[in-house]
Amino acid sequence: MFRRIGNAVVRHPIWTIVAWLIAAVAIVATAPSLPSNSDESSFLPSSYESIKAADLQQKAFPSAFTPSAIALYQRTDGGKLTAADQKDVARITTELGKKHIDQVQKVVPGPPSKDGKYSMTLVQMDSKNAGQPKQADAAKELREQAKELAKGTQLDVKLGGSAAQALDQQDSSKRGEALIGIGTFVIILVTLLIIFRAPILAVLPLVLIGLVSAVANGLIAYATKLFGLEANSSISSILIVVLFGVGTDYFLFLIFRYRESLRAGDEPKQAMINAVDRVGEAIASAAGAVIIAFLALVLSTLGFLKQMGPALAIAVGATLVAGLTLIPAVVSLIGPKVFWPSKSWQKEPQNARFAALGRGVQRRPALTAIVSGLVLLVLSLGSLGYKATFDLASGSMPKTKESMVVQDEMQKAYSAGAAAPTDVYLSSTDGKQLDGSRFKEYARKLGEVDGVASARMTQLNKEGTTADFTVTLKYEASTDKAIDAVGRVRDVAHSEAPDGTEAFVGGMSSIYKDIDEAVNHDYRTVFPVAAILIMIILGLLLRSVVAPWYLIASVGLGFGATLGATVWIFQDWQGHSGLMFMLPVIMYLFVVAIGTDYNILMIARLREEAREGREPREAAGMALRHAGPTVAAAGFILAATFATMMLAGNSLLSEMGFAVSFGIVVAAFVMAMFFTPSLTALIGHAAWWPGHGDRAETPGAGAAGSGTVRHDEDRDTTAHDPAGRRG
């Protein structure tokens, strides 16, 4: 099949390129805009308690005041607010209400702090549009107007709250995307120049993948709208890295093999056909593993991950199609001039370092497997200390952003949980009015829960069937202590609810509690499903039921090592309270899926060497010699491009960038180069049972060969290696 694809695109390169250009223009011109949502509650399905509480609040208290933005005032000299300052606060609050800013429903004064140094203005927005870009726009105008109104006073005013966080997150994301895009571009360009010393080859993947990126983004926008998925601003940054990183991987897989075929004496167009034929199956299998792993995220209960899975799968799918059609067409059209001005492509390099590594694996496979396995195992020990943190807003922007400063100052000036109180909604199950005489006792029991600062009944709906108890925790909403405390509040709220009533606990801490449960559910479903599907792909590629087991086990060790290293770096060394809650899921999918790419490329080359008649140990050594440079180059570029995410300046992308880049380094330079080939050499022919995919197609063929490009005897080719031996 891949030979036919290669024939078609190489014989008709112009038509292939034109078809891509037409498709790109049509998709980009007609694609809808990609929606975005930064509201954490939108990530959860309606079956979770925090969402049930939010729905009940909408029905029972449709006009209830829930601030979306908070203007925090303090004197510029840091002293206590004077009577004149209080008048200025009241004036600014009144003036903001008169502005009639879109989305703003109410603007009311908030309570002063206990130390008298702070005061607040609370702003309610349309709850139906929580987390939407239009509320970020409203926050931008509120921030500008508040600062304008405070001019000439002794007040410093800052805007915080969920809408302001969405605005700052949006701005931070744009800056991060720009830095990641520039960093990715520079890394790919410089690395390819060093590898090939050919400017055309350095620029070509950037241009082609840029075209693929436009197509992929259009297709993602279509899919998002068609299936009603939720988008998050962090996805754009990840997409840039996935498209350019994975795209460059597939470009390198193809170009290295194309160059190898040219060195063996193939005519240029035939060399590209042979390259697509030989490496096409490995690229398709690698992409298939990545796509299936990403699609496994559809099983997630979190909207954020449900959106990310299909989006990344579409991006990799578009990259795969380009790798098998657009890239071969363009390179075959240019021909060997693509390597200009370097002439090193004309001669077979000694690959001394990789040849030496290959000989080491060939001579001591057991020692290699033990040492590389121990490295992975030791690093994996760090994963035992993993803790999760759930504040997506503060995790996705620097602490210096205005909304984050407001959050920190409010924690100091007010109760830590005052910025995001927990609400317990006690509702009648039979439609009868609640017994008000029980409210005081119920509130007292809620207030006695460990971790609760105060609890009181704040409102009753018109029908008298639902009461709202406001519970203020002692801790900031996203901390582990707050999440544990809200769990205890739930237990008491449910057990102490009077007969004929039911209680639902809402608020941000309750949402984070449910997100924690949802992520744990995802660990139990997404992880094993992705692993099983990748094993099936490996089994189909290798025609074996043995190899997929130790290949997926090695990738699992790689995941553990990556998580362990990330915990040591960010939790133990940098002192983070925990890693972002979705990091292990994302890390698992990137390390397992993309890490499998290198295993597939190495094991496919090992099988090819074995088919030339080599024994398992020799085949492993030769595979490392010839596939090693490709894996090293691809692994370095992909790891470096993911590392650019650390430039974004926020903990979410910094943790993600480090974890995925470290995982790829482990996958490429430990698993694919040492652990996998050494295990395959040790297991021998049994690794390919029951398919015997390593058996020589012609007994003895190539047993003494030089290891350069060879073609199966049934191929339509007469290529010879530089030494003149038939391949």
PDB file of N, CA, C and O in Angstrom, residues 165-217:
ATOM      1  N   GLN A 165      -9.537  36.879  35.870  1.00  0.00           N
ATOM      2  CA  GLN A 165      -8.600  35.776  35.663  1.00  0.00           C
ATOM      3  C   GLN A 165      -8.665  35.266  34.228  1.00  0.00           C
ATOM      4  O   GLN A 165      -7.642  34.945  33.628  1.00  0.00           O
ATOM      5  N   ALA A 166      -9.891  35.207  33.677  1.00  0.00           N
ATOM      6  CA  ALA A 166     -10.046  34.778  32.279  1.00  0.00           C
ATOM      7  C   ALA A 166      -9.328  35.739  31.344  1.00  0.00           C
ATOM      8  O   ALA A 166      -8.699  35.327  30.362  1.00  0.00           O
ATOM      9  N   LEU A 167      -9.420  37.053  31.635  1.00  0.00           N
ATOM     10  CA  LEU A 167      -8.739  38.067  30.829  1.00  0.00           C
ATOM     11  C   LEU A 167      -7.227  37.900  30.909  1.00  0.00           C
ATOM     12  O   LEU A 167      -6.540  37.880  29.880  1.00  0.00           O
ATOM     13  N   ASP A 168      -6.704  37.762  32.124  1.00  0.00           N
ATOM     14  CA  ASP A 168      -5.257  37.629  32.298  1.00  0.00           C
ATOM     15  C   ASP A 168      -4.742  36.319  31.718  1.00  0.00           C
ATOM     16  O   ASP A 168      -3.640  36.244  31.172  1.00  0.00           O
ATOM     17  N   GLN A 169      -5.560  35.278  31.832  1.00  0.00           N
ATOM     18  CA  GLN A 169      -5.195  33.977  31.269  1.00  0.00           C
ATOM     19  C   GLN A 169      -5.117  34.074  29.752  1.00  0.00           C
ATOM     20  O   GLN A 169      -4.213  33.520  29.121  1.00  0.00           O
ATOM     21  N   GLN A 170      -6.047  34.809  29.162  1.00  0.00           N
ATOM     22  CA  GLN A 170      -6.087  35.016  27.713  1.00  0.00           C
ATOM     23  C   GLN A 170      -4.836  35.755  27.250  1.00  0.00           C
ATOM     24  O   GLN A 170      -4.184  35.355  26.275  1.00  0.00           O
ATOM     25  N   ASP A 171      -4.499  36.841  27.954  1.00  0.00           N
ATOM     26  CA  ASP A 171      -3.306  37.622  27.594  1.00  0.00           C
ATOM     27  C   ASP A 171      -2.033  36.798  27.770  1.00  0.00           C
ATOM     28  O   ASP A 171      -1.133  36.840  26.925  1.00  0.00           O
ATOM     29  N   SER A 172      -1.969  36.053  28.868  1.00  0.00           N
ATOM     30  CA  SER A 172      -0.799  35.220  29.135  1.00  0.00           C
ATOM     31  C   SER A 172      -0.650  34.142  28.073  1.00  0.00           C
ATOM     32  O   SER A 172       0.455  33.824  27.634  1.00  0.00           O
ATOM     33  N   SER A 173      -1.796  33.597  27.653  1.00  0.00           N
ATOM     34  CA  SER A 173      -1.788  32.541  26.645  1.00  0.00           C
ATOM     35  C   SER A 173      -1.259  33.060  25.308  1.00  0.00           C
ATOM     36  O   SER A 173      -0.486  32.381  24.628  1.00  0.00           O
ATOM     37  N   LYS A 174      -1.652  34.285  24.934  1.00  0.00           N
ATOM     38  CA  LYS A 174      -1.176  34.866  23.669  1.00  0.00           C
ATOM     39  C   LYS A 174       0.336  35.073  23.709  1.00  0.00           C
ATOM     40  O   LYS A 174       1.047  34.774  22.748  1.00  0.00           O
ATOM     41  N   ARG A 175       0.818  35.584  24.840  1.00  0.00           N
ATOM     42  CA  ARG A 175       2.263  35.789  24.990  1.00  0.00           C
ATOM     43  C   ARG A 175       2.986  34.449  24.950  1.00  0.00           C
ATOM     44  O   ARG A 175       4.019  34.294  24.284  1.00  0.00           O
ATOM     45  N   GLY A 176       2.415  33.466  25.652  1.00  0.00           N
ATOM     46  CA  GLY A 176       3.020  32.138  25.680  1.00  0.00           C
ATOM     47  C   GLY A 176       3.066  31.503  24.302  1.00  0.00           C
ATOM     48  O   GLY A 176       4.072  30.911  23.913  1.00  0.00           O
ATOM     49  N   GLU A 177       1.963  31.635  23.552  1.00  0.00           N
ATOM     50  CA  GLU A 177       1.911  31.077  22.199  1.00  0.00           C
ATOM     51  C   GLU A 177       2.983  31.692  21.317  1.00  0.00           C
ATOM     52  O   GLU A 177       3.631  30.997  20.525  1.00  0.00           O
ATOM     53  N   ALA A 178       3.171  33.018  21.425  1.00  0.00           N
ATOM     54  CA  ALA A 178       4.177  33.695  20.611  1.00  0.00           C
ATOM     55  C   ALA A 178       5.578  33.185  20.945  1.00  0.00           C
ATOM     56  O   ALA A 178       6.369  32.869  20.050  1.00  0.00           O
ATOM     57  N   LEU A 179       5.879  33.086  22.245  1.00  0.00           N
ATOM     58  CA  LEU A 179       7.200  32.603  22.666  1.00  0.00           C
ATOM     59  C   LEU A 179       7.425  31.159  22.236  1.00  0.00           C
ATOM     60  O   LEU A 179       8.504  30.796  21.764  1.00  0.00           O
ATOM     61  N   ILE A 180       6.384  30.332  22.413  1.00  0.00           N
ATOM     62  CA  ILE A 180       6.493  28.921  22.032  1.00  0.00           C
ATOM     63  C   ILE A 180       6.678  28.790  20.526  1.00  0.00           C
ATOM     64  O   ILE A 180       7.502  28.005  20.047  1.00  0.00           O
ATOM     65  N   GLY A 181       5.909  29.579  19.770  1.00  0.00           N
ATOM     66  CA  GLY A 181       6.016  29.536  18.310  1.00  0.00           C
ATOM     67  C   GLY A 181       7.404  29.927  17.832  1.00  0.00           C
ATOM     68  O   GLY A 181       8.007  29.250  16.989  1.00  0.00           O
ATOM     69  N   ILE A 182       7.943  31.027  18.371  1.00  0.00           N
ATOM     70  CA  ILE A 182       9.284  31.492  17.977  1.00  0.00           C
ATOM     71  C   ILE A 182      10.343  30.481  18.404  1.00  0.00           C
ATOM     72  O   ILE A 182      11.242  30.130  17.627  1.00  0.00           O
ATOM     73  N   GLY A 183      10.224  29.991  19.655  1.00  0.00           N
ATOM     74  CA  GLY A 183      11.191  29.013  20.153  1.00  0.00           C
ATOM     75  C   GLY A 183      11.195  27.739  19.321  1.00  0.00           C
ATOM     76  O   GLY A 183      12.259  27.208  18.976  1.00  0.00           O
ATOM     77  N   THR A 184      10.000  27.239  18.995  1.00  0.00           N
ATOM     78  CA  THR A 184       9.875  26.029  18.181  1.00  0.00           C
ATOM     79  C   THR A 184      10.509  26.232  16.812  1.00  0.00           C
ATOM     80  O   THR A 184      11.265  25.385  16.316  1.00  0.00           O
ATOM     81  N   PHE A 185      10.215  27.372  16.189  1.00  0.00           N
ATOM     82  CA  PHE A 185      10.742  27.703  14.857  1.00  0.00           C
ATOM     83  C   PHE A 185      12.269  27.720  14.872  1.00  0.00           C
ATOM     84  O   PHE A 185      12.925  27.095  14.031  1.00  0.00           O
ATOM     85  N   VAL A 186      12.842  28.417  15.850  1.00  0.00           N
ATOM     86  CA  VAL A 186      14.301  28.558  15.928  1.00  0.00           C
ATOM     87  C   VAL A 186      14.974  27.207  16.176  1.00  0.00           C
ATOM     88  O   VAL A 186      15.979  26.874  15.536  1.00  0.00           O
ATOM     89  N   ILE A 187      14.406  26.418  17.094  1.00  0.00           N
ATOM     90  CA  ILE A 187      15.010  25.113  17.431  1.00  0.00           C
ATOM     91  C   ILE A 187      15.029  24.190  16.211  1.00  0.00           C
ATOM     92  O   ILE A 187      16.051  23.569  15.901  1.00  0.00           O
ATOM     93  N   ILE A 188      13.891  24.102  15.517  1.00  0.00           N
ATOM     94  CA  ILE A 188      13.824  23.222  14.339  1.00  0.00           C
ATOM     95  C   ILE A 188      14.790  23.699  13.265  1.00  0.00           C
ATOM     96  O   ILE A 188      15.547  22.909  12.677  1.00  0.00           O
ATOM     97  N   LEU A 189      14.808  25.009  13.015  1.00  0.00           N
ATOM     98  CA  LEU A 189      15.664  25.567  11.967  1.00  0.00           C
ATOM     99  C   LEU A 189      17.138  25.308  12.258  1.00  0.00           C
ATOM    100  O   LEU A 189      17.868  24.782  11.405  1.00  0.00           O
ATOM    101  N   VAL A 190      17.573  25.645  13.458  1.00  0.00           N
ATOM    102  CA  VAL A 190      18.994  25.507  13.817  1.00  0.00           C
ATOM    103  C   VAL A 190      19.417  24.034  13.845  1.00  0.00           C
ATOM    104  O   VAL A 190      20.477  23.672  13.319  1.00  0.00           O
ATOM    105  N   THR A 191      18.565  23.181  14.429  1.00  0.00           N
ATOM    106  CA  THR A 191      18.927  21.762  14.537  1.00  0.00           C
ATOM    107  C   THR A 191      19.042  21.111  13.163  1.00  0.00           C
ATOM    108  O   THR A 191      19.986  20.351  12.901  1.00  0.00           O
ATOM    109  N   LEU A 192      18.100  21.409  12.283  1.00  0.00           N
ATOM    110  CA  LEU A 192      18.157  20.822  10.938  1.00  0.00           C
ATOM    111  C   LEU A 192      19.350  21.351  10.150  1.00  0.00           C
ATOM    112  O   LEU A 192      19.948  20.619   9.348  1.00  0.00           O
ATOM    113  N   LEU A 193      19.708  22.614  10.364  1.00  0.00           N
ATOM    114  CA  LEU A 193      20.904  23.158   9.700  1.00  0.00           C
ATOM    115  C   LEU A 193      22.157  22.421  10.167  1.00  0.00           C
ATOM    116  O   LEU A 193      23.051  22.115   9.371  1.00  0.00           O
ATOM    117  N   ILE A 194      22.217  22.131  11.462  1.00  0.00           N
ATOM    118  CA  ILE A 194      23.377  21.411  12.001  1.00  0.00           C
ATOM    119  C   ILE A 194      23.422  19.980  11.464  1.00  0.00           C
ATOM    120  O   ILE A 194      24.483  19.471  11.095  1.00  0.00           O
ATOM    121  N   ILE A 195      22.259  19.314  11.409  1.00  0.00           N
ATOM    122  CA  ILE A 195      22.217  17.914  10.972  1.00  0.00           C
ATOM    123  C   ILE A 195      22.558  17.779   9.492  1.00  0.00           C
ATOM    124  O   ILE A 195      23.391  16.955   9.104  1.00  0.00           O
ATOM    125  N   PHE A 196      21.887  18.589   8.651  1.00  0.00           N
ATOM    126  CA  PHE A 196      22.013  18.400   7.201  1.00  0.00           C
ATOM    127  C   PHE A 196      22.938  19.409   6.524  1.00  0.00           C
ATOM    128  O   PHE A 196      23.343  19.193   5.379  1.00  0.00           O
ATOM    129  N   ARG A 197      23.212  20.545   7.202  1.00  0.00           N
ATOM    130  CA  ARG A 197      23.997  21.623   6.597  1.00  0.00           C
ATOM    131  C   ARG A 197      23.416  22.015   5.239  1.00  0.00           C
ATOM    132  O   ARG A 197      24.142  22.270   4.276  1.00  0.00           O
ATOM    133  N   ALA A 198      22.080  22.027   5.183  1.00  0.00           N
ATOM    134  CA  ALA A 198      21.360  22.341   3.940  1.00  0.00           C
ATOM    135  C   ALA A 198      20.203  23.284   4.268  1.00  0.00           C
ATOM    136  O   ALA A 198      19.242  22.866   4.919  1.00  0.00           O
ATOM    137  N   PRO A 199      20.279  24.557   3.848  1.00  0.00           N
ATOM    138  CA  PRO A 199      19.234  25.528   4.204  1.00  0.00           C
ATOM    139  C   PRO A 199      17.845  25.147   3.710  1.00  0.00           C
ATOM    140  O   PRO A 199      16.848  25.420   4.383  1.00  0.00           O
ATOM    141  N   ILE A 200      17.766  24.507   2.535  1.00  0.00           N
ATOM    142  CA  ILE A 200      16.443  24.122   2.010  1.00  0.00           C
ATOM    143  C   ILE A 200      15.785  23.116   2.953  1.00  0.00           C
ATOM    144  O   ILE A 200      14.606  23.232   3.295  1.00  0.00           O
ATOM    145  N   LEU A 201      16.558  22.134   3.396  1.00  0.00           N
ATOM    146  CA  LEU A 201      16.011  21.113   4.292  1.00  0.00           C
ATOM    147  C   LEU A 201      15.656  21.688   5.665  1.00  0.00           C
ATOM    148  O   LEU A 201      14.790  21.153   6.352  1.00  0.00           O
ATOM    149  N   ALA A 202      16.338  22.749   6.057  1.00  0.00           N
ATOM    150  CA  ALA A 202      16.044  23.364   7.350  1.00  0.00           C
ATOM    151  C   ALA A 202      14.740  24.151   7.311  1.00  0.00           C
ATOM    152  O   ALA A 202      13.965  24.140   8.274  1.00  0.00           O
ATOM    153  N   VAL A 203      14.498  24.831   6.195  1.00  0.00           N
ATOM    154  CA  VAL A 203      13.309  25.691   6.071  1.00  0.00           C
ATOM    155  C   VAL A 203      12.084  24.898   5.617  1.00  0.00           C
ATOM    156  O   VAL A 203      10.952  25.195   6.025  1.00  0.00           O
ATOM    157  N   LEU A 204      12.308  23.877   4.785  1.00  0.00           N
ATOM    158  CA  LEU A 204      11.201  23.147   4.156  1.00  0.00           C
ATOM    159  C   LEU A 204      10.172  22.601   5.143  1.00  0.00           C
ATOM    160  O   LEU A 204       8.964  22.817   4.963  1.00  0.00           O
ATOM    161  N   PRO A 205      10.582  21.889   6.228  1.00  0.00           N
ATOM    162  CA  PRO A 205       9.559  21.363   7.137  1.00  0.00           C
ATOM    163  C   PRO A 205       8.744  22.459   7.808  1.00  0.00           C
ATOM    164  O   PRO A 205       7.556  22.287   8.077  1.00  0.00           O
ATOM    165  N   LEU A 206       9.376  23.607   8.086  1.00  0.00           N
ATOM    166  CA  LEU A 206       8.652  24.708   8.723  1.00  0.00           C
ATOM    167  C   LEU A 206       7.552  25.240   7.816  1.00  0.00           C
ATOM    168  O   LEU A 206       6.435  25.523   8.249  1.00  0.00           O
ATOM    169  N   VAL A 207       7.872  25.355   6.520  1.00  0.00           N
ATOM    170  CA  VAL A 207       6.875  25.839   5.554  1.00  0.00           C
ATOM    171  C   VAL A 207       5.753  24.824   5.384  1.00  0.00           C
ATOM    172  O   VAL A 207       4.564  25.162   5.444  1.00  0.00           O
ATOM    173  N   LEU A 208       6.134  23.561   5.184  1.00  0.00           N
ATOM    174  CA  LEU A 208       5.128  22.522   4.944  1.00  0.00           C
ATOM    175  C   LEU A 208       4.258  22.285   6.174  1.00  0.00           C
ATOM    176  O   LEU A 208       3.034  22.151   6.062  1.00  0.00           O
ATOM    177  N   ILE A 209       4.881  22.250   7.353  1.00  0.00           N
ATOM    178  CA  ILE A 209       4.099  22.007   8.571  1.00  0.00           C
ATOM    179  C   ILE A 209       3.240  23.225   8.898  1.00  0.00           C
ATOM    180  O   ILE A 209       2.157  23.101   9.472  1.00  0.00           O
ATOM    181  N   GLY A 210       3.719  24.429   8.507  1.00  0.00           N
ATOM    182  CA  GLY A 210       2.887  25.625   8.656  1.00  0.00           C
ATOM    183  C   GLY A 210       1.604  25.495   7.862  1.00  0.00           C
ATOM    184  O   GLY A 210       0.514  25.856   8.336  1.00  0.00           O
ATOM    185  N   LEU A 211       1.704  24.947   6.652  1.00  0.00           N
ATOM    186  CA  LEU A 211       0.515  24.709   5.824  1.00  0.00           C
ATOM    187  C   LEU A 211      -0.388  23.660   6.476  1.00  0.00           C
ATOM    188  O   LEU A 211      -1.619  23.840   6.556  1.00  0.00           O
ATOM    189  N   VAL A 212       0.218  22.586   6.963  1.00  0.00           N
ATOM    190  CA  VAL A 212      -0.548  21.531   7.636  1.00  0.00           C
ATOM    191  C   VAL A 212      -1.228  22.087   8.891  1.00  0.00           C
ATOM    192  O   VAL A 212      -2.370  21.735   9.207  1.00  0.00           O
ATOM    193  N   SER A 213      -0.538  22.980   9.599  1.00  0.00           N
ATOM    194  CA  SER A 213      -1.089  23.587  10.807  1.00  0.00           C
ATOM    195  C   SER A 213      -2.368  24.356  10.513  1.00  0.00           C
ATOM    196  O   SER A 213      -3.347  24.265  11.261  1.00  0.00           O
ATOM    197  N   ALA A 214      -2.361  25.104   9.424  1.00  0.00           N
ATOM    198  CA  ALA A 214      -3.560  25.865   9.046  1.00  0.00           C
ATOM    199  C   ALA A 214      -4.724  24.925   8.752  1.00  0.00           C
ATOM    200  O   ALA A 214      -5.863  25.164   9.172  1.00  0.00           O
ATOM    201  N   VAL A 215      -4.428  23.838   8.040  1.00  0.00           N
ATOM    202  CA  VAL A 215      -5.463  22.846   7.722  1.00  0.00           C
ATOM    203  C   VAL A 215      -5.979  22.193   9.001  1.00  0.00           C
ATOM    204  O   VAL A 215      -7.197  22.063   9.205  1.00  0.00           O
ATOM    205  N   ALA A 216      -5.060  21.786   9.873  1.00  0.00           N
ATOM    206  CA  ALA A 216      -5.442  21.105  11.116  1.00  0.00           C
ATOM    207  C   ALA A 216      -6.296  22.003  12.001  1.00  0.00           C
ATOM    208  O   ALA A 216      -7.313  21.562  12.551  1.00  0.00           O
ATOM    209  N   ASN A 217      -5.908  23.274  12.141  1.00  0.00           N
ATOM    210  CA  ASN A 217      -6.685  24.196  12.972  1.00  0.00           C
ATOM    211  C   ASN A 217      -8.089  24.396  12.430  1.00  0.00           C
ATOM    212  O   ASN A 217      -9.049  24.488  13.201  1.00  0.00           O
TER     213      ASN A 217
END
